[in-house]
């Protein structure tokens, strides 16, 4: 193979992964010239070419010349792209397409090669992402390399494919839920007289710190809640209101609706 890793698509998510791979190339044991990229936007390809990445002329070239190809296009377009590929010389295809099952992708490829399904999330852009991976017909060395690719973007967990709808509803879509809660905190602070900048700094750092503390201590979250509260104090006033308003149940229901929609979309792709 001419290249270790190829990127089919250089959009928001695939581009974030490629950017982090380039930053951590030494740790992965690759150089920019070991990587190829193809995108219908020639400007994106040219930008990566300036960093030493090879700009492929077609999607087919990636599958012929790369050992591993990361499929980073929108789900509604992948069949049309794969229909134009005449030869698969790669050993594995990595899909970050939401909702596309391994069996579905295998059928579209029409050849029994390694397939990896990954659900990353948008914080991958700053190296703080969460990626769930599932492997089919992939050897241990290749699997470790692919885990390394996504470790450049944050944390990685290997999980069975039947749990991917649940993964989508938590880590895949979860950033949006967090942003909504953060927005509520910020607006609440502004109602109390804080400037937008002051409230944003206070709210976002509180979320960052609380998440890091929860991850570090591994203490049940309800206990962490209780540790911030005191009887008759200020925190419990808000916490009791959230509980009386069924906030935890509202969140669970939102997650369920996201999970159900993920299952429905998977059946259509």
PDB file of N, CA and C in Angstrom, residues 69-146:
ATOM      1  N   UNK A  69      -9.156   3.031   5.117  1.00  0.00           N
ATOM      2  CA  UNK A  69      -9.889   4.189   4.600  1.00  0.00           C
ATOM      3  C   UNK A  69     -10.963   4.593   5.603  1.00  0.00           C
ATOM      4  N   UNK A  70     -10.944   5.848   6.007  1.00  0.00           N
ATOM      5  CA  UNK A  70     -11.975   6.379   6.896  1.00  0.00           C
ATOM      6  C   UNK A  70     -13.057   7.028   6.048  1.00  0.00           C
ATOM      7  N   UNK A  71     -14.252   6.494   6.168  1.00  0.00           N
ATOM      8  CA  UNK A  71     -15.395   6.960   5.378  1.00  0.00           C
ATOM      9  C   UNK A  71     -16.124   8.037   6.176  1.00  0.00           C
ATOM     10  N   UNK A  72     -15.899   9.296   5.782  1.00  0.00           N
ATOM     11  CA  UNK A  72     -16.433  10.413   6.548  1.00  0.00           C
ATOM     12  C   UNK A  72     -17.399  11.281   5.770  1.00  0.00           C
ATOM     13  N   UNK A  73     -18.246  10.643   4.957  1.00  0.00           N
ATOM     14  CA  UNK A  73     -19.235  11.385   4.170  1.00  0.00           C
ATOM     15  C   UNK A  73     -20.603  11.265   4.833  1.00  0.00           C
ATOM     16  N   UNK A  74     -21.566  12.046   4.362  1.00  0.00           N
ATOM     17  CA  UNK A  74     -22.919  11.966   4.903  1.00  0.00           C
ATOM     18  C   UNK A  74     -23.555  10.639   4.490  1.00  0.00           C
ATOM     19  N   UNK A  75     -24.336  10.034   5.389  1.00  0.00           N
ATOM     20  CA  UNK A  75     -24.902   8.707   5.125  1.00  0.00           C
ATOM     21  C   UNK A  75     -25.687   8.599   3.821  1.00  0.00           C
ATOM     22  N   UNK A  76     -26.345   9.670   3.415  1.00  0.00           N
ATOM     23  CA  UNK A  76     -27.178   9.599   2.209  1.00  0.00           C
ATOM     24  C   UNK A  76     -26.357   9.543   0.924  1.00  0.00           C
ATOM     25  N   UNK A  77     -25.035   9.751   1.028  1.00  0.00           N
ATOM     26  CA  UNK A  77     -24.199   9.790  -0.173  1.00  0.00           C
ATOM     27  C   UNK A  77     -23.277   8.580  -0.338  1.00  0.00           C
ATOM     28  N   UNK A  78     -23.125   7.763   0.706  1.00  0.00           N
ATOM     29  CA  UNK A  78     -22.071   6.753   0.648  1.00  0.00           C
ATOM     30  C   UNK A  78     -22.312   5.677  -0.408  1.00  0.00           C
ATOM     31  N   UNK A  79     -23.576   5.293  -0.638  1.00  0.00           N
ATOM     32  CA  UNK A  79     -23.840   4.244  -1.622  1.00  0.00           C
ATOM     33  C   UNK A  79     -23.426   4.689  -3.025  1.00  0.00           C
ATOM     34  N   UNK A  80     -23.757   5.911  -3.363  1.00  0.00           N
ATOM     35  CA  UNK A  80     -23.383   6.443  -4.677  1.00  0.00           C
ATOM     36  C   UNK A  80     -21.866   6.462  -4.845  1.00  0.00           C
ATOM     37  N   UNK A  81     -21.169   6.836  -3.785  1.00  0.00           N
ATOM     38  CA  UNK A  81     -19.705   6.877  -3.841  1.00  0.00           C
ATOM     39  C   UNK A  81     -19.132   5.476  -3.996  1.00  0.00           C
ATOM     40  N   UNK A  82     -19.618   4.538  -3.195  1.00  0.00           N
ATOM     41  CA  UNK A  82     -19.086   3.178  -3.245  1.00  0.00           C
ATOM     42  C   UNK A  82     -19.429   2.477  -4.551  1.00  0.00           C
ATOM     43  N   UNK A  83     -20.538   2.843  -5.155  1.00  0.00           N
ATOM     44  CA  UNK A  83     -20.899   2.256  -6.454  1.00  0.00           C
ATOM     45  C   UNK A  83     -19.859   2.581  -7.516  1.00  0.00           C
ATOM     46  N   UNK A  84     -19.136   3.678  -7.323  1.00  0.00           N
ATOM     47  CA  UNK A  84     -18.122   4.077  -8.293  1.00  0.00           C
ATOM     48  C   UNK A  84     -16.754   3.492  -8.024  1.00  0.00           C
ATOM     49  N   UNK A  85     -16.622   2.729  -6.943  1.00  0.00           N
ATOM     50  CA  UNK A  85     -15.336   2.108  -6.606  1.00  0.00           C
ATOM     51  C   UNK A  85     -15.253   0.742  -7.275  1.00  0.00           C
ATOM     52  N   UNK A  86     -14.221   0.535  -8.067  1.00  0.00           N
ATOM     53  CA  UNK A  86     -14.092  -0.721  -8.822  1.00  0.00           C
ATOM     54  C   UNK A  86     -13.218  -1.753  -8.133  1.00  0.00           C
ATOM     55  N   UNK A  87     -12.337  -1.324  -7.243  1.00  0.00           N
ATOM     56  CA  UNK A  87     -11.424  -2.278  -6.615  1.00  0.00           C
ATOM     57  C   UNK A  87     -11.108  -1.850  -5.185  1.00  0.00           C
ATOM     58  N   UNK A  88     -11.245  -2.793  -4.264  1.00  0.00           N
ATOM     59  CA  UNK A  88     -10.918  -2.527  -2.866  1.00  0.00           C
ATOM     60  C   UNK A  88      -9.633  -3.268  -2.513  1.00  0.00           C
ATOM     61  N   UNK A  89      -8.557  -2.527  -2.386  1.00  0.00           N
ATOM     62  CA  UNK A  89      -7.296  -3.129  -1.978  1.00  0.00           C
ATOM     63  C   UNK A  89      -6.980  -2.811  -0.517  1.00  0.00           C
ATOM     64  N   UNK A  90      -7.806  -1.975   0.088  1.00  0.00           N
ATOM     65  CA  UNK A  90      -7.606  -1.651   1.503  1.00  0.00           C
ATOM     66  C   UNK A  90      -7.972  -2.859   2.363  1.00  0.00           C
ATOM     67  N   UNK A  91      -7.416  -2.913   3.558  1.00  0.00           N
ATOM     68  CA  UNK A  91      -7.714  -4.029   4.457  1.00  0.00           C
ATOM     69  C   UNK A  91      -8.886  -3.724   5.381  1.00  0.00           C
ATOM     70  N   UNK A  92      -9.195  -2.431   5.553  1.00  0.00           N
ATOM     71  CA  UNK A  92     -10.289  -2.067   6.460  1.00  0.00           C
ATOM     72  C   UNK A  92     -10.896  -0.727   6.073  1.00  0.00           C
ATOM     73  N   UNK A  93     -12.207  -0.623   6.278  1.00  0.00           N
ATOM     74  CA  UNK A  93     -12.936   0.632   6.088  1.00  0.00           C
ATOM     75  C   UNK A  93     -13.485   1.056   7.443  1.00  0.00           C
ATOM     76  N   UNK A  94     -13.219   2.293   7.819  1.00  0.00           N
ATOM     77  CA  UNK A  94     -13.694   2.843   9.085  1.00  0.00           C
ATOM     78  C   UNK A  94     -14.826   3.818   8.785  1.00  0.00           C
ATOM     79  N   UNK A  95     -16.003   3.554   9.324  1.00  0.00           N
ATOM     80  CA  UNK A  95     -17.160   4.413   9.071  1.00  0.00           C
ATOM     81  C   UNK A  95     -17.497   5.249  10.295  1.00  0.00           C
ATOM     82  N   UNK A  96     -17.589   6.571  10.092  1.00  0.00           N
ATOM     83  CA  UNK A  96     -18.078   7.449  11.163  1.00  0.00           C
ATOM     84  C   UNK A  96     -19.475   7.967  10.813  1.00  0.00           C
ATOM     85  N   UNK A  97     -20.130   7.282   9.869  1.00  0.00           N
ATOM     86  CA  UNK A  97     -21.465   7.696   9.428  1.00  0.00           C
ATOM     87  C   UNK A  97     -22.522   7.252  10.437  1.00  0.00           C
ATOM     88  N   UNK A  98     -23.280   8.181  10.936  1.00  0.00           N
ATOM     89  CA  UNK A  98     -24.315   7.875  11.919  1.00  0.00           C
ATOM     90  C   UNK A  98     -25.391   6.986  11.311  1.00  0.00           C
ATOM     91  N   UNK A  99     -25.740   5.921  12.028  1.00  0.00           N
ATOM     92  CA  UNK A  99     -26.863   5.084  11.633  1.00  0.00           C
ATOM     93  C   UNK A  99     -26.567   3.965  10.659  1.00  0.00           C
ATOM     94  N   UNK A 100     -25.402   3.959  10.033  1.00  0.00           N
ATOM     95  CA  UNK A 100     -25.088   2.928   9.037  1.00  0.00           C
ATOM     96  C   UNK A 100     -24.464   1.723   9.736  1.00  0.00           C
ATOM     97  N   UNK A 101     -25.180   0.601   9.719  1.00  0.00           N
ATOM     98  CA  UNK A 101     -24.719  -0.601  10.396  1.00  0.00           C
ATOM     99  C   UNK A 101     -23.610  -1.295   9.610  1.00  0.00           C
ATOM    100  N   UNK A 102     -22.837  -2.097  10.318  1.00  0.00           N
ATOM    101  CA  UNK A 102     -21.739  -2.831   9.688  1.00  0.00           C
ATOM    102  C   UNK A 102     -22.257  -3.726   8.576  1.00  0.00           C
ATOM    103  N   UNK A 103     -23.351  -4.445   8.815  1.00  0.00           N
ATOM    104  CA  UNK A 103     -23.903  -5.345   7.798  1.00  0.00           C
ATOM    105  C   UNK A 103     -24.343  -4.573   6.562  1.00  0.00           C
ATOM    106  N   UNK A 104     -24.907  -3.394   6.770  1.00  0.00           N
ATOM    107  CA  UNK A 104     -25.344  -2.556   5.647  1.00  0.00           C
ATOM    108  C   UNK A 104     -24.150  -2.101   4.823  1.00  0.00           C
ATOM    109  N   UNK A 105     -23.099  -1.657   5.493  1.00  0.00           N
ATOM    110  CA  UNK A 105     -21.896  -1.200   4.797  1.00  0.00           C
ATOM    111  C   UNK A 105     -21.198  -2.361   4.101  1.00  0.00           C
ATOM    112  N   UNK A 106     -21.175  -3.505   4.756  1.00  0.00           N
ATOM    113  CA  UNK A 106     -20.572  -4.694   4.148  1.00  0.00           C
ATOM    114  C   UNK A 106     -21.282  -5.050   2.853  1.00  0.00           C
ATOM    115  N   UNK A 107     -22.613  -4.972   2.854  1.00  0.00           N
ATOM    116  CA  UNK A 107     -23.380  -5.262   1.649  1.00  0.00           C
ATOM    117  C   UNK A 107     -23.101  -4.275   0.540  1.00  0.00           C
ATOM    118  N   UNK A 108     -22.915  -3.006   0.896  1.00  0.00           N
ATOM    119  CA  UNK A 108     -22.635  -1.981  -0.109  1.00  0.00           C
ATOM    120  C   UNK A 108     -21.249  -2.150  -0.708  1.00  0.00           C
ATOM    121  N   UNK A 109     -20.298  -2.601   0.108  1.00  0.00           N
ATOM    122  CA  UNK A 109     -18.932  -2.815  -0.378  1.00  0.00           C
ATOM    123  C   UNK A 109     -18.863  -4.061  -1.254  1.00  0.00           C
ATOM    124  N   UNK A 110     -19.573  -5.097  -0.834  1.00  0.00           N
ATOM    125  CA  UNK A 110     -19.610  -6.316  -1.636  1.00  0.00           C
ATOM    126  C   UNK A 110     -18.351  -7.149  -1.566  1.00  0.00           C
ATOM    127  N   UNK A 111     -17.526  -6.914  -0.572  1.00  0.00           N
ATOM    128  CA  UNK A 111     -16.288  -7.659  -0.397  1.00  0.00           C
ATOM    129  C   UNK A 111     -16.039  -7.830   1.092  1.00  0.00           C
ATOM    130  N   UNK A 112     -15.544  -8.990   1.489  1.00  0.00           N
ATOM    131  CA  UNK A 112     -15.375  -9.285   2.904  1.00  0.00           C
ATOM    132  C   UNK A 112     -14.054  -8.713   3.424  1.00  0.00           C
ATOM    133  N   UNK A 113     -14.048  -7.415   3.672  1.00  0.00           N
ATOM    134  CA  UNK A 113     -12.877  -6.764   4.250  1.00  0.00           C
ATOM    135  C   UNK A 113     -13.223  -6.294   5.653  1.00  0.00           C
ATOM    136  N   UNK A 114     -12.232  -5.833   6.379  1.00  0.00           N
ATOM    137  CA  UNK A 114     -12.474  -5.354   7.727  1.00  0.00           C
ATOM    138  C   UNK A 114     -13.336  -4.100   7.727  1.00  0.00           C
ATOM    139  N   UNK A 115     -14.267  -4.033   8.663  1.00  0.00           N
ATOM    140  CA  UNK A 115     -15.134  -2.858   8.795  1.00  0.00           C
ATOM    141  C   UNK A 115     -15.143  -2.420  10.256  1.00  0.00           C
ATOM    142  N   UNK A 116     -15.011  -1.132  10.455  1.00  0.00           N
ATOM    143  CA  UNK A 116     -15.034  -0.564  11.801  1.00  0.00           C
ATOM    144  C   UNK A 116     -16.107   0.514  11.841  1.00  0.00           C
ATOM    145  N   UNK A 117     -17.007   0.391  12.787  1.00  0.00           N
ATOM    146  CA  UNK A 117     -18.026   1.421  12.972  1.00  0.00           C
ATOM    147  C   UNK A 117     -17.647   2.266  14.177  1.00  0.00           C
ATOM    148  N   UNK A 118     -17.671   3.573  13.995  1.00  0.00           N
ATOM    149  CA  UNK A 118     -17.276   4.490  15.066  1.00  0.00           C
ATOM    150  C   UNK A 118     -18.322   5.587  15.225  1.00  0.00           C
ATOM    151  N   UNK A 119     -18.653   5.884  16.467  1.00  0.00           N
ATOM    152  CA  UNK A 119     -19.497   7.034  16.767  1.00  0.00           C
ATOM    153  C   UNK A 119     -18.663   8.026  17.577  1.00  0.00           C
ATOM    154  N   UNK A 120     -18.097   9.041  16.914  1.00  0.00           N
ATOM    155  CA  UNK A 120     -17.372  10.092  17.631  1.00  0.00           C
ATOM    156  C   UNK A 120     -18.338  11.212  18.003  1.00  0.00           C
ATOM    157  N   UNK A 121     -17.843  12.243  18.645  1.00  0.00           N
ATOM    158  CA  UNK A 121     -18.686  13.418  18.867  1.00  0.00           C
ATOM    159  C   UNK A 121     -17.895  14.701  18.633  1.00  0.00           C
ATOM    160  N   UNK A 122     -18.588  15.819  18.612  1.00  0.00           N
ATOM    161  CA  UNK A 122     -17.973  17.070  18.165  1.00  0.00           C
ATOM    162  C   UNK A 122     -16.804  17.568  19.021  1.00  0.00           C
ATOM    163  N   UNK A 123     -16.735  17.270  20.329  1.00  0.00           N
ATOM    164  CA  UNK A 123     -15.550  17.710  21.072  1.00  0.00           C
ATOM    165  C   UNK A 123     -14.247  17.058  20.603  1.00  0.00           C
ATOM    166  N   UNK A 124     -14.339  16.120  19.668  1.00  0.00           N
ATOM    167  CA  UNK A 124     -13.127  15.575  19.040  1.00  0.00           C
ATOM    168  C   UNK A 124     -12.279  16.704  18.458  1.00  0.00           C
ATOM    169  N   UNK A 125     -12.934  17.775  18.077  1.00  0.00           N
ATOM    170  CA  UNK A 125     -12.224  18.883  17.428  1.00  0.00           C
ATOM    171  C   UNK A 125     -11.124  19.449  18.315  1.00  0.00           C
ATOM    172  N   UNK A 126     -11.315  19.414  19.627  1.00  0.00           N
ATOM    173  CA  UNK A 126     -10.307  19.950  20.538  1.00  0.00           C
ATOM    174  C   UNK A 126      -9.616  18.840  21.338  1.00  0.00           C
ATOM    175  N   UNK A 127      -9.730  17.597  20.869  1.00  0.00           N
ATOM    176  CA  UNK A 127      -9.070  16.494  21.544  1.00  0.00           C
ATOM    177  C   UNK A 127      -9.748  16.035  22.814  1.00  0.00           C
ATOM    178  N   UNK A 128     -11.014  16.406  23.000  1.00  0.00           N
ATOM    179  CA  UNK A 128     -11.767  16.027  24.199  1.00  0.00           C
ATOM    180  C   UNK A 128     -13.019  15.238  23.830  1.00  0.00           C
ATOM    181  N   UNK A 129     -12.947  14.519  22.727  1.00  0.00           N
ATOM    182  CA  UNK A 129     -14.103  13.779  22.246  1.00  0.00           C
ATOM    183  C   UNK A 129     -14.301  12.446  22.944  1.00  0.00           C
ATOM    184  N   UNK A 130     -15.421  11.806  22.632  1.00  0.00           N
ATOM    185  CA  UNK A 130     -15.735  10.459  23.093  1.00  0.00           C
ATOM    186  C   UNK A 130     -16.119   9.644  21.873  1.00  0.00           C
ATOM    187  N   UNK A 131     -15.379   8.572  21.617  1.00  0.00           N
ATOM    188  CA  UNK A 131     -15.637   7.740  20.439  1.00  0.00           C
ATOM    189  C   UNK A 131     -15.907   6.307  20.866  1.00  0.00           C
ATOM    190  N   UNK A 132     -17.012   5.743  20.386  1.00  0.00           N
ATOM    191  CA  UNK A 132     -17.321   4.330  20.589  1.00  0.00           C
ATOM    192  C   UNK A 132     -16.965   3.588  19.310  1.00  0.00           C
ATOM    193  N   UNK A 133     -16.286   2.444  19.435  1.00  0.00           N
ATOM    194  CA  UNK A 133     -15.852   1.696  18.254  1.00  0.00           C
ATOM    195  C   UNK A 133     -16.332   0.257  18.326  1.00  0.00           C
ATOM    196  N   UNK A 134     -16.578  -0.311  17.146  1.00  0.00           N
ATOM    197  CA  UNK A 134     -16.981  -1.709  17.019  1.00  0.00           C
ATOM    198  C   UNK A 134     -16.265  -2.282  15.804  1.00  0.00           C
ATOM    199  N   UNK A 135     -15.644  -3.454  15.955  1.00  0.00           N
ATOM    200  CA  UNK A 135     -14.826  -4.035  14.892  1.00  0.00           C
ATOM    201  C   UNK A 135     -15.467  -5.283  14.284  1.00  0.00           C
ATOM    202  N   UNK A 136     -15.295  -5.413  12.973  1.00  0.00           N
ATOM    203  CA  UNK A 136     -15.683  -6.633  12.268  1.00  0.00           C
ATOM    204  C   UNK A 136     -14.528  -7.053  11.363  1.00  0.00           C
ATOM    205  N   UNK A 137     -14.049  -8.279  11.545  1.00  0.00           N
ATOM    206  CA  UNK A 137     -13.038  -8.863  10.662  1.00  0.00           C
ATOM    207  C   UNK A 137     -11.768  -8.005  10.593  1.00  0.00           C
ATOM    208  N   UNK A 138     -11.349  -7.493  11.736  1.00  0.00           N
ATOM    209  CA  UNK A 138     -10.163  -6.638  11.802  1.00  0.00           C
ATOM    210  C   UNK A 138      -9.139  -7.285  12.731  1.00  0.00           C
ATOM    211  N   UNK A 139      -7.888  -7.394  12.277  1.00  0.00           N
ATOM    212  CA  UNK A 139      -6.857  -8.010  13.111  1.00  0.00           C
ATOM    213  C   UNK A 139      -6.462  -7.074  14.253  1.00  0.00           C
ATOM    214  N   UNK A 140      -5.797  -7.647  15.250  1.00  0.00           N
ATOM    215  CA  UNK A 140      -5.485  -6.909  16.472  1.00  0.00           C
ATOM    216  C   UNK A 140      -4.588  -5.700  16.219  1.00  0.00           C
ATOM    217  N   UNK A 141      -3.613  -5.844  15.327  1.00  0.00           N
ATOM    218  CA  UNK A 141      -2.691  -4.738  15.045  1.00  0.00           C
ATOM    219  C   UNK A 141      -3.440  -3.562  14.426  1.00  0.00           C
ATOM    220  N   UNK A 142      -4.302  -3.869  13.453  1.00  0.00           N
ATOM    221  CA  UNK A 142      -5.087  -2.814  12.804  1.00  0.00           C
ATOM    222  C   UNK A 142      -6.059  -2.179  13.788  1.00  0.00           C
ATOM    223  N   UNK A 143      -6.679  -3.008  14.629  1.00  0.00           N
ATOM    224  CA  UNK A 143      -7.622  -2.486  15.625  1.00  0.00           C
ATOM    225  C   UNK A 143      -6.927  -1.522  16.582  1.00  0.00           C
ATOM    226  N   UNK A 144      -5.727  -1.886  17.014  1.00  0.00           N
ATOM    227  CA  UNK A 144      -4.984  -1.015  17.926  1.00  0.00           C
ATOM    228  C   UNK A 144      -4.630   0.310  17.253  1.00  0.00           C
ATOM    229  N   UNK A 145      -4.270   0.254  15.970  1.00  0.00           N
ATOM    230  CA  UNK A 145      -3.934   1.482  15.253  1.00  0.00           C
ATOM    231  C   UNK A 145      -5.160   2.389  15.151  1.00  0.00           C
ATOM    232  N   UNK A 146      -6.304   1.797  14.829  1.00  0.00           N
ATOM    233  CA  UNK A 146      -7.534   2.591  14.686  1.00  0.00           C
ATOM    234  C   UNK A 146      -7.946   3.189  16.029  1.00  0.00           C
TER     235      UNK A 146
END
